[in-house]
XYZ file of C-alpha atoms in Angstrom:
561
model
C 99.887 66.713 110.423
C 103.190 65.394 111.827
C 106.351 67.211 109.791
C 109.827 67.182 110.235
C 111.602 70.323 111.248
C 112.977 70.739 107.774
C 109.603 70.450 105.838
C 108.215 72.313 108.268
C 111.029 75.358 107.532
C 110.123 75.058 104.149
C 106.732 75.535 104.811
C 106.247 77.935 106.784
C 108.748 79.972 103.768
C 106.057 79.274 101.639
C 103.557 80.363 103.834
C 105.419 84.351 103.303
C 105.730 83.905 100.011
C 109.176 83.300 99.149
C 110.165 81.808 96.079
C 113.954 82.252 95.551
C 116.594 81.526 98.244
C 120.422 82.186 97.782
C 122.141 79.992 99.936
C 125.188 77.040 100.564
C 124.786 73.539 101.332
C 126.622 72.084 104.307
C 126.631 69.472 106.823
C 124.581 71.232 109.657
C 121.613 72.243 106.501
C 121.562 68.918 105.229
C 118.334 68.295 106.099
C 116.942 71.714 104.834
C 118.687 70.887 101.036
C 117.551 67.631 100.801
C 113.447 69.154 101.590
C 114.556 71.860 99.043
C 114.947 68.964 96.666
C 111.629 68.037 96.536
C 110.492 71.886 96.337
C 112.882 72.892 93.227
C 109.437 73.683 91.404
C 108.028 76.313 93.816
C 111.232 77.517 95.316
C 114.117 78.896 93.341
C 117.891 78.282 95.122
C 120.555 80.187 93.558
C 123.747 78.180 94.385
C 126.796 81.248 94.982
C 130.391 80.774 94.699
C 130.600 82.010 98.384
C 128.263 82.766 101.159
C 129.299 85.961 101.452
C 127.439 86.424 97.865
C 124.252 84.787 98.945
C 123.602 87.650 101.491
C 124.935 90.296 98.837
C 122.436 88.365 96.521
C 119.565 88.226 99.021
C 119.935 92.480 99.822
C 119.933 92.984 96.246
C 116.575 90.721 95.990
C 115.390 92.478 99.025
C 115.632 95.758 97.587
C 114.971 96.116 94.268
C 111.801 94.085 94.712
C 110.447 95.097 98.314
C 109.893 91.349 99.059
C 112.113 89.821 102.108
C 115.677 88.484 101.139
C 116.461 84.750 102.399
C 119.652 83.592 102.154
C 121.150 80.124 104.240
C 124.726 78.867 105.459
C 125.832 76.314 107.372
C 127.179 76.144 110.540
C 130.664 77.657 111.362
C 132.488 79.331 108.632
C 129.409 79.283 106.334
C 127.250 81.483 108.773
C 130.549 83.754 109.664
C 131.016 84.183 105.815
C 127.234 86.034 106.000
C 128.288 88.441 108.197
C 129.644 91.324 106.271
C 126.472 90.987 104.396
C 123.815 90.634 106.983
C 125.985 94.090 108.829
C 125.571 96.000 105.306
C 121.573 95.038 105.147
C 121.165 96.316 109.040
C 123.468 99.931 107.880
C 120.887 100.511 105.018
C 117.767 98.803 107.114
C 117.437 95.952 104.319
C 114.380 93.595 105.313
C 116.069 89.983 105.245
C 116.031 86.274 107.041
C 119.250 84.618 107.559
C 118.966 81.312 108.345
C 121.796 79.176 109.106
C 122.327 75.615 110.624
C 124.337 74.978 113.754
C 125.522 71.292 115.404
C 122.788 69.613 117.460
C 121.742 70.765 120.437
C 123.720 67.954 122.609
C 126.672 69.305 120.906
C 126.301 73.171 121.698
C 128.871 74.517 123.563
C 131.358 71.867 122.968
C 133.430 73.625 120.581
C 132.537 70.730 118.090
C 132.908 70.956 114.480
C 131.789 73.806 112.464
C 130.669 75.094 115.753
C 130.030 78.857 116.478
C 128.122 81.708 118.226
C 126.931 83.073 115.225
C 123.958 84.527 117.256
C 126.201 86.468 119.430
C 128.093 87.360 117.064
C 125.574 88.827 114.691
C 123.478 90.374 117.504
C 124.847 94.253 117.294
C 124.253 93.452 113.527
C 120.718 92.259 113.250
C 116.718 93.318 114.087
C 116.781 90.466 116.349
C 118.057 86.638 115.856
C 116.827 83.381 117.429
C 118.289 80.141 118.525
C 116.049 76.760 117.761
C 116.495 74.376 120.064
C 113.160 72.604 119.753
C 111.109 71.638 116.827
C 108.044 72.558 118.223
C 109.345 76.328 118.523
C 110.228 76.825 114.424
C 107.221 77.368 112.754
C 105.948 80.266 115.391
C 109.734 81.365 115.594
C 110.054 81.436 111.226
C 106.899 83.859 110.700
C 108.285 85.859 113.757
C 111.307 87.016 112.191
C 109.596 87.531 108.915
C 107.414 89.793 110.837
C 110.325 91.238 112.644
C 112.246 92.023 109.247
C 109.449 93.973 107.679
C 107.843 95.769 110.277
C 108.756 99.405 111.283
C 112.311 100.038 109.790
C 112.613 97.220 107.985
C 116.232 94.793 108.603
C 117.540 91.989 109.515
C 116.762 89.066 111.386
C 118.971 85.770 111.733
C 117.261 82.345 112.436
C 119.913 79.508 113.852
C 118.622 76.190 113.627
C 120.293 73.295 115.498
C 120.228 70.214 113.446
C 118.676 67.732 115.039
C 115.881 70.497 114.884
C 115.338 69.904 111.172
C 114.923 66.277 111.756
C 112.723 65.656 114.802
C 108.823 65.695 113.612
C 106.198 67.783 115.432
C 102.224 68.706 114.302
C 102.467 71.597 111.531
C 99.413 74.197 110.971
C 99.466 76.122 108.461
C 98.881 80.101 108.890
C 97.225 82.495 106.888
C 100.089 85.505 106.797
C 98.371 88.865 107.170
C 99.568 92.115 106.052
C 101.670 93.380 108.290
C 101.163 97.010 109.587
C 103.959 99.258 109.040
C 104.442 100.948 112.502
C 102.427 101.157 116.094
C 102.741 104.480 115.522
C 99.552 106.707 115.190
C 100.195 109.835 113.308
C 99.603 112.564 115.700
C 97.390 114.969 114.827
C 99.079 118.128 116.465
C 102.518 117.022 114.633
C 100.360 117.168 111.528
C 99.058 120.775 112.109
C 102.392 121.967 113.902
C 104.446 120.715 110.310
C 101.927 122.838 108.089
C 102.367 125.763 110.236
C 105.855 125.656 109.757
C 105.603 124.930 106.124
C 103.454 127.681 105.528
C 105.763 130.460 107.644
C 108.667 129.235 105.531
C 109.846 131.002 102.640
C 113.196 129.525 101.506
C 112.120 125.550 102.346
C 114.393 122.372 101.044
C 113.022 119.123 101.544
C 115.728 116.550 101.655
C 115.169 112.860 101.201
C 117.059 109.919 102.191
C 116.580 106.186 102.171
C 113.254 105.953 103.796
C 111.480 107.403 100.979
C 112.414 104.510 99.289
C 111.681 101.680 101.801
C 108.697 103.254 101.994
C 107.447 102.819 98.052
C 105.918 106.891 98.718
C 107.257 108.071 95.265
C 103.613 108.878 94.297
C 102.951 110.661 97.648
C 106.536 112.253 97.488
C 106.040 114.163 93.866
C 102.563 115.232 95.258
C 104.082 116.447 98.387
C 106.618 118.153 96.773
C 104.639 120.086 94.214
C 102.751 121.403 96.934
C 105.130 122.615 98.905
C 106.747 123.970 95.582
C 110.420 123.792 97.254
C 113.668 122.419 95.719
C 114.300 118.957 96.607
C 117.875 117.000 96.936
C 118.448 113.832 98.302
C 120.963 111.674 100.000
C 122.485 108.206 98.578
C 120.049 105.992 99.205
C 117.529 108.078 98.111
C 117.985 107.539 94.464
C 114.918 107.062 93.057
C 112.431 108.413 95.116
C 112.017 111.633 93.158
C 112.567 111.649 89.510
C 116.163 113.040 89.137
C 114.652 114.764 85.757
C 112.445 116.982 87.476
C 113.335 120.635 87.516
C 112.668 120.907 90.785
C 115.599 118.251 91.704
C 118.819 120.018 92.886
C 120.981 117.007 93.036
C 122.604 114.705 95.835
C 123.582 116.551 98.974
C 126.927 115.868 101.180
C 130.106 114.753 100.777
C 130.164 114.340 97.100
C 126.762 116.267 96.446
C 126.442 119.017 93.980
C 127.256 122.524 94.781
C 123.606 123.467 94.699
C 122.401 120.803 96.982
C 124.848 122.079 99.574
C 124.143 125.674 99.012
C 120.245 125.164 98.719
C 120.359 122.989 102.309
C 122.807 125.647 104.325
C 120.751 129.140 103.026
C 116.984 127.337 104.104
C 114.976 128.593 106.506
C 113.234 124.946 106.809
C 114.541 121.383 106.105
C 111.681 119.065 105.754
C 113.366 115.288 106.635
C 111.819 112.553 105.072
C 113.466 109.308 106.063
C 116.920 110.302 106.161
C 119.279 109.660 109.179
C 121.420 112.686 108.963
C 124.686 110.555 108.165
C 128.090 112.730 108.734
C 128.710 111.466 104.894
C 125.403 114.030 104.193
C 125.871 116.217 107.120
C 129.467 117.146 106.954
C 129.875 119.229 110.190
C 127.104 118.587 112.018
C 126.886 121.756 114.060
C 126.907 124.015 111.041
C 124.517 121.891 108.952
C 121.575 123.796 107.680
C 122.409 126.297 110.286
C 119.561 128.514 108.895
C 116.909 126.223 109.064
C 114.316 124.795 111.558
C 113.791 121.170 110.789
C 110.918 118.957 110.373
C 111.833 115.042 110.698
C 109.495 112.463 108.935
C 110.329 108.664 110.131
C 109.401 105.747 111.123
C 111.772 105.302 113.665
C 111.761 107.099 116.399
C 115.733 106.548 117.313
C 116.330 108.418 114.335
C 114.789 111.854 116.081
C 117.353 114.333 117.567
C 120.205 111.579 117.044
C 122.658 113.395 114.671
C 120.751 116.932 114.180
C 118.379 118.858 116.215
C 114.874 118.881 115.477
C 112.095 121.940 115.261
C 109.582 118.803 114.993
C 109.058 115.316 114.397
C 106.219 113.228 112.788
C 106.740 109.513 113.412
C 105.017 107.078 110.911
C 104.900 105.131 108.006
C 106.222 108.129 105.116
C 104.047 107.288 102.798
C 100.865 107.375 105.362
C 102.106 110.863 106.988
C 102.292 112.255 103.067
C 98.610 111.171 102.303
C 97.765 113.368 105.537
C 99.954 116.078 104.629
C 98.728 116.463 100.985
C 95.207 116.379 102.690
C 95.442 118.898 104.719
C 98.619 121.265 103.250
C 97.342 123.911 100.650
C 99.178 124.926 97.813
C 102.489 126.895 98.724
C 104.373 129.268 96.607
C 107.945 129.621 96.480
C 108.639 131.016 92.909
C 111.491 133.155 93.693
C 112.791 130.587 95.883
C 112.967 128.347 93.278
C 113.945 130.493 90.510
C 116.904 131.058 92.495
C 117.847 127.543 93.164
C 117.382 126.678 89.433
C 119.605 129.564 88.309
C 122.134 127.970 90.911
C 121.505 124.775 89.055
C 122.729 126.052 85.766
C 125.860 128.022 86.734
C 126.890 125.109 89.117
C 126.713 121.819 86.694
C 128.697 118.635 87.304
C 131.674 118.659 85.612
C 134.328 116.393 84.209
C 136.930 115.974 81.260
C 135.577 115.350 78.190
C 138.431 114.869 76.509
C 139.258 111.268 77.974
C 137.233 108.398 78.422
C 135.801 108.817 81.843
C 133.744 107.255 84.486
C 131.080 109.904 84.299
C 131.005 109.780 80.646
C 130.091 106.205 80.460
C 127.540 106.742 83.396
C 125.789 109.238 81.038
C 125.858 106.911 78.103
C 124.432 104.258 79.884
C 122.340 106.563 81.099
C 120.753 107.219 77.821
C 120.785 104.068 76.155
C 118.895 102.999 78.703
C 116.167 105.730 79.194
C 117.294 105.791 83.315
C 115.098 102.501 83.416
C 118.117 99.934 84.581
C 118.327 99.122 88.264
C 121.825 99.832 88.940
C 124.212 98.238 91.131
C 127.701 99.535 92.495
C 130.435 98.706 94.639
C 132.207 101.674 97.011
C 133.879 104.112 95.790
C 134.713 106.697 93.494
C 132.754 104.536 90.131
C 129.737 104.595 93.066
C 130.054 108.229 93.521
C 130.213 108.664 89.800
C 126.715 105.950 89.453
C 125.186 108.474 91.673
C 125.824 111.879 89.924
C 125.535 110.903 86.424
C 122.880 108.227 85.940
C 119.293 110.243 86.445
C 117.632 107.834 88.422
C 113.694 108.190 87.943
C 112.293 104.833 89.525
C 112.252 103.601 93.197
C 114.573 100.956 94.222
C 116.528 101.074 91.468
C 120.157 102.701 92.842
C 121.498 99.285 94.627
C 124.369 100.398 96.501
C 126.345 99.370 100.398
C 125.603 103.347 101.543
C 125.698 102.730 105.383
C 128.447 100.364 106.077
C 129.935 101.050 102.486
C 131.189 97.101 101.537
C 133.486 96.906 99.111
C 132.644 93.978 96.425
C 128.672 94.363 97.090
C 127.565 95.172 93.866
C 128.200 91.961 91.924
C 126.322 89.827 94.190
C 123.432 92.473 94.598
C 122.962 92.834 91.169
C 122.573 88.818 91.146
C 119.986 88.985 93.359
C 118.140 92.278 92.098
C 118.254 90.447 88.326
C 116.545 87.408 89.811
C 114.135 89.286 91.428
C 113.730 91.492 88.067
C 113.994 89.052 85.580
C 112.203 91.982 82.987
C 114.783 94.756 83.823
C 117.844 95.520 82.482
C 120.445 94.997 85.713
C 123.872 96.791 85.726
C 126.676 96.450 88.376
C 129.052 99.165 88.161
C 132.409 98.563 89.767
C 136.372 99.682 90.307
C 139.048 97.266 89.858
C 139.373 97.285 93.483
C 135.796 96.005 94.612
C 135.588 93.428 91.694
C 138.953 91.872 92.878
C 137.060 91.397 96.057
C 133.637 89.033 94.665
C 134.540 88.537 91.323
C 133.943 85.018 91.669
C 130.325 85.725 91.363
C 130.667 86.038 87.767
C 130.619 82.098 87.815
C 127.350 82.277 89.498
C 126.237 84.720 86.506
C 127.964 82.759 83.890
C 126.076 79.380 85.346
C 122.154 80.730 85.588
C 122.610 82.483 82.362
C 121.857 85.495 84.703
C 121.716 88.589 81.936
C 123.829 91.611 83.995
C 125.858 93.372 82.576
C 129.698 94.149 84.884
C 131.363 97.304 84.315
C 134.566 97.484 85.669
C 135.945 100.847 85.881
C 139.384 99.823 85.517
C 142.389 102.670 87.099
C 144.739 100.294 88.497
C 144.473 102.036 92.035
C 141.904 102.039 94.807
C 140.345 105.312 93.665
C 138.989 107.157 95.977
C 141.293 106.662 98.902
C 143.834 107.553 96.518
C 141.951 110.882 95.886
C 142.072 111.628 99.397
C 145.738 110.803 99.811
C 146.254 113.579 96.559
C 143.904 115.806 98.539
C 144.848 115.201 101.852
C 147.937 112.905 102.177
C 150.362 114.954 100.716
C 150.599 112.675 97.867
C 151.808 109.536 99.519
C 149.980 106.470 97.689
C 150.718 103.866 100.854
C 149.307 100.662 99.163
C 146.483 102.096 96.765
C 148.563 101.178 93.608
C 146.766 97.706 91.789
C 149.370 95.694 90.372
C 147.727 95.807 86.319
C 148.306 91.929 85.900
C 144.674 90.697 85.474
C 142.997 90.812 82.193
C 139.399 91.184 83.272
C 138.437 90.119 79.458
C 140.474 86.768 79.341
C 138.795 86.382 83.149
C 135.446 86.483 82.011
C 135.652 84.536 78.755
C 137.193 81.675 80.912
C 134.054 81.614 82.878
C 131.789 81.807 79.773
C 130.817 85.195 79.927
C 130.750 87.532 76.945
C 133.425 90.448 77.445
C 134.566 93.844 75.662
C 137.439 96.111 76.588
C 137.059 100.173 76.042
C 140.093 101.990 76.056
C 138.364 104.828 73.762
C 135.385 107.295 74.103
C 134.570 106.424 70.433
C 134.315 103.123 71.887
C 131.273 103.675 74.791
C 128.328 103.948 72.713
C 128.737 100.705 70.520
C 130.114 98.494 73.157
C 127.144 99.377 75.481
C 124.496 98.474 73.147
C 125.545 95.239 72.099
C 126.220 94.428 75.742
C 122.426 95.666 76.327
C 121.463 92.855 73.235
C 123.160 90.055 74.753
C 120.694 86.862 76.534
C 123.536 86.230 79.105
C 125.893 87.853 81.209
C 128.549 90.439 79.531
C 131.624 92.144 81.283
C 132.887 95.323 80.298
C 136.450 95.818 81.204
C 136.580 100.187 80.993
C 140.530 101.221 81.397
C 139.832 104.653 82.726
C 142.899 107.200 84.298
C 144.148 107.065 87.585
C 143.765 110.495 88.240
C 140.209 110.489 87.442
C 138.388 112.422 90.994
C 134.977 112.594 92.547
C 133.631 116.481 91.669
C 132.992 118.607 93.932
C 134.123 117.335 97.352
C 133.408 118.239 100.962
C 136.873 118.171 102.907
C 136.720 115.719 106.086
C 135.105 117.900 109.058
C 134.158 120.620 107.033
C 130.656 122.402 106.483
C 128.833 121.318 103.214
C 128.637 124.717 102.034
C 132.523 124.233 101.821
C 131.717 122.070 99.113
C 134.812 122.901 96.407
C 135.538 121.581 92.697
C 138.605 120.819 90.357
C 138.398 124.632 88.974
C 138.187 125.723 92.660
C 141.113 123.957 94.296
C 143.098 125.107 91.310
C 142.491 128.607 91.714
C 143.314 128.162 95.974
C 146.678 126.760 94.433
C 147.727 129.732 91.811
């Protein structure tokens, strides 16, 4: 059957399944909108106020839902405004198809209107992108890079269509998709035996997890693991999720901003077990003197990842979740009591801290903690309110931390929270944010406000750019160069202007009740917190130093006496 380019397109996105696209119309998609028209029953387009917020939108879809993200642009600025978005998906390997339109192909390298390279442009940024040139080439080149954005590490993949492409006809088949396989990787046998060996010699192990235990949907296989190996665990940023934080056997986040325990629990092991984690510096701290005790065993799927940022006792490349179902096979029950005994004890003389006195960040994080049960997929921007989102909200369900980790983009969360609401439509969504990232996307609010699109926006409102501030008290000698907010938007008045419900809490007393009628509305509610300025991230690793160094608010006062 003869199809135009465009119906082909939307086609061959049926063929993988898609039903929701976040995108912006423009001249060189024309074509592709007015096919979309006729589709508006089987494919859902969420309209942003800026592109920028359709591939925010589409990572959040992508990753609260384990389904590919598909987001569009038009040619020019629309595609460039993608970019920051498609660069955050490839830092936290996010499986998604950009598509965008470009001028016709006898216009190309012209420098005609809305004309750009945004293939070059995004190629240090993506899986792998394609140019169409010729109609005959999309439908084989469309289920390519949804192959390409799922398979292995997932990430992704850019698809630039030239627009005469959408309009010229060729013959369409349709394809029956197949499940794709994770890796080419076999599991090796000897890595298999070679891992238990170790495991079984060790007697103070840690097993560490980072985002690839939740890419990989192994939370099953993970507890099982774990409980065999009978070893703390901690985990990195992205690995919320993977491993009920109310187990007792869960030490906390490690790095930068982990907890004291985590640090101390890594650095003293005698064996690391890896499982999908990358070894950034933000968990590593100094790289050279990170779990110095400690042979390491590295589970991934990607191979690059081996011997890149830490040295390796021994790899296992594969899908996590297929090496786990051989490893709980084959591994026999460990024990590690007084390992563990110790770690917990650790645990309890080294809690999180903050001032209860004030209304704080953390405070609000544990209140929304427990009105909600730790069952809301949460959202953040970067900084100090995601640091807090990370410590204080006990995360016990995969995919369900939604946060820029890798590339750390300011003014993600709004627009991921869109997208991971859409794709959730039976789960409370919550984007926690500073004053600083909301400034950036707050216009997505009007994309909330128009769907009826039920998040709820916490602003954690200090009238500075927190945590670059902290480091300029820490480290700066106290010189706030241009991290000072000017206090002259009223976030409430803001919201109720675009039709959104909205509170202000200036008061602890206030948290509780505030919360839980924001958790009752049917539409979109913004919470407007006005926390202190002072407010820090505790503990803190110091820039360059090992994560054993890791020091709190009662420790850098008692340096200072």
């Amino acid at each position: 059957m003869k199809m135009t380019g465009s119906q082909i397109l939307i086609e061959c996105l049926k063929e993988q399944g898609v039903d929701t696209i976040f995108g912006y119309p423009g001249g060189a998609v024309l074509n592709i909108y007015d096919e979309l028209y006729r589709h508006q029953d089987e494919i859902t387009h969420i309209l942003p106020s800026h592109e920028q917020g359709a591939a925010h939108a589409a990572d959040g879809y992508a990753r609260s839902t384990g389904k590919v993200g598909v987001c569009i642009a038009t040619s020019g600025p629309g595609a460039t405004n993608l970019v920051t978005g498609i660069a955050t998906a490839y830092m936290d390997s996010v499986a998604m198809v950009a598509i965008t339109g470009n001028v016709s192909v006898d216009l190309l390298g012209k420098d005609s209107f809305q004309e750009v390279d945004i293939a070059g442009i995004t190629m240090p940024i993506t899986k792998h992108n394609f140019i169409v040139k010729d109609v005959n080439d999309l439908a084989h080149t469309i289920r390519r890079a949804f192959h390409i954005a799922q398979k292995g590490r997932p990430g992704p993949v850019l698809v630039d269509i030239a627009k005469d492409v959408t309009a010229n006809k060729t013959d369409y088949t349709k394809e029956e998709i197949k499940p794709i396989e994770v890796t080419n990787h076999t599991i090796k046998e000897e890595d298999i035996n070679a891992a238990i060996k170790m495991i079984e010699k060790a007697k103070k192990p840690v097993i560490i997890l980072g985002g690839g235990a939740n890419i990989s949907d192994s939370q099953k296989e993970i507890v099982e693991f774990v409980k065999k190996v009978n070893a703390p665990v901690v985990d990195t940023l992205m690995a919320k999720g993977a491993f009920p934080a109310t187990d007792p056997l869960y030490m906390g986040m490690v790095g930068m901003h982990g907890t004291k325990t985590a640090n101390l629990s890594v650095t003293k092991c005698d064996l690391l077990i890896t499982i999908g984690a990358r070894f950034s510096d933000r968990v590593t701290g100094n790289a050279k003197r990170f779990a110095r005790n400690a042979k390491i065993i590295q589970i991934d799927v990607d191979p690059a990842e081996i011997n890149k940022n830490v040295e390796t006792k021994q790899a296992i490349i594969g899908d996590i979740k297929e090496v786990l179902k051989v490893l709980n096979k084959k591994l026999e029950q460990q024990d590690h009591t007084d390992w563990v005994e110790l770690a917990m004890e650790k645990k309890a003389k080294y809690p999180l801290k903050y001032n209860k006195d004030i209304l704080t960040g953390p405070y609000i994080l544990e209140k929304l903690h427990e009105l909600t049960n730790g069952d809301a997929i949460i959202s953040t921007g970067v900084g100090q309110h995601q640091m807090w989102a990370a410590q204080y909200y006990k995360y016990k369900n995969p995919r369900s931390f939604i946060t820029s980790g890798g590339l750390g983009t300011m003014g993600f969360g709004l627009g991921a929270s869109i997208g991971a609401q859409v794709g959730n439509p039976d789960k409370q969504v919550v984007n926690i944010d500073g004053d600083g990232c909301f400034r950036m996307t707050l216009n997505e609010l009007a994309t909330a406000s128009r769907y009826n699109i039920p998040i709820i926006q916490i602003v954690m409102n200090n009238c500075v750019l927190g945590m670059v501030r902290q480091w300029q008290t820490l480290f700066y000698g106290e010189r706030y160069s241009q991290t000072t907010l000017p206090n002259n938007v009223d976030f409430v008045k803001l919201a109720e202007a675009l039709s959104v419900k909205a509170y202000r809490i200036s008061k602890k007393e206030e948290v509780e009740d505030i919360l839980k009628k924001a958790l009752q509305a049917d539409g979109p509610v913004l919470i407007d917190c006005v926390i202190d300025s002072d407010d820090k991230v505790w503990p803190m690793v110091a820039p360059g130093a090992a994560i054993d160094e890791v020091f709190s608010e009662e420790d850098l006062e008692n340096r200072t006496k």
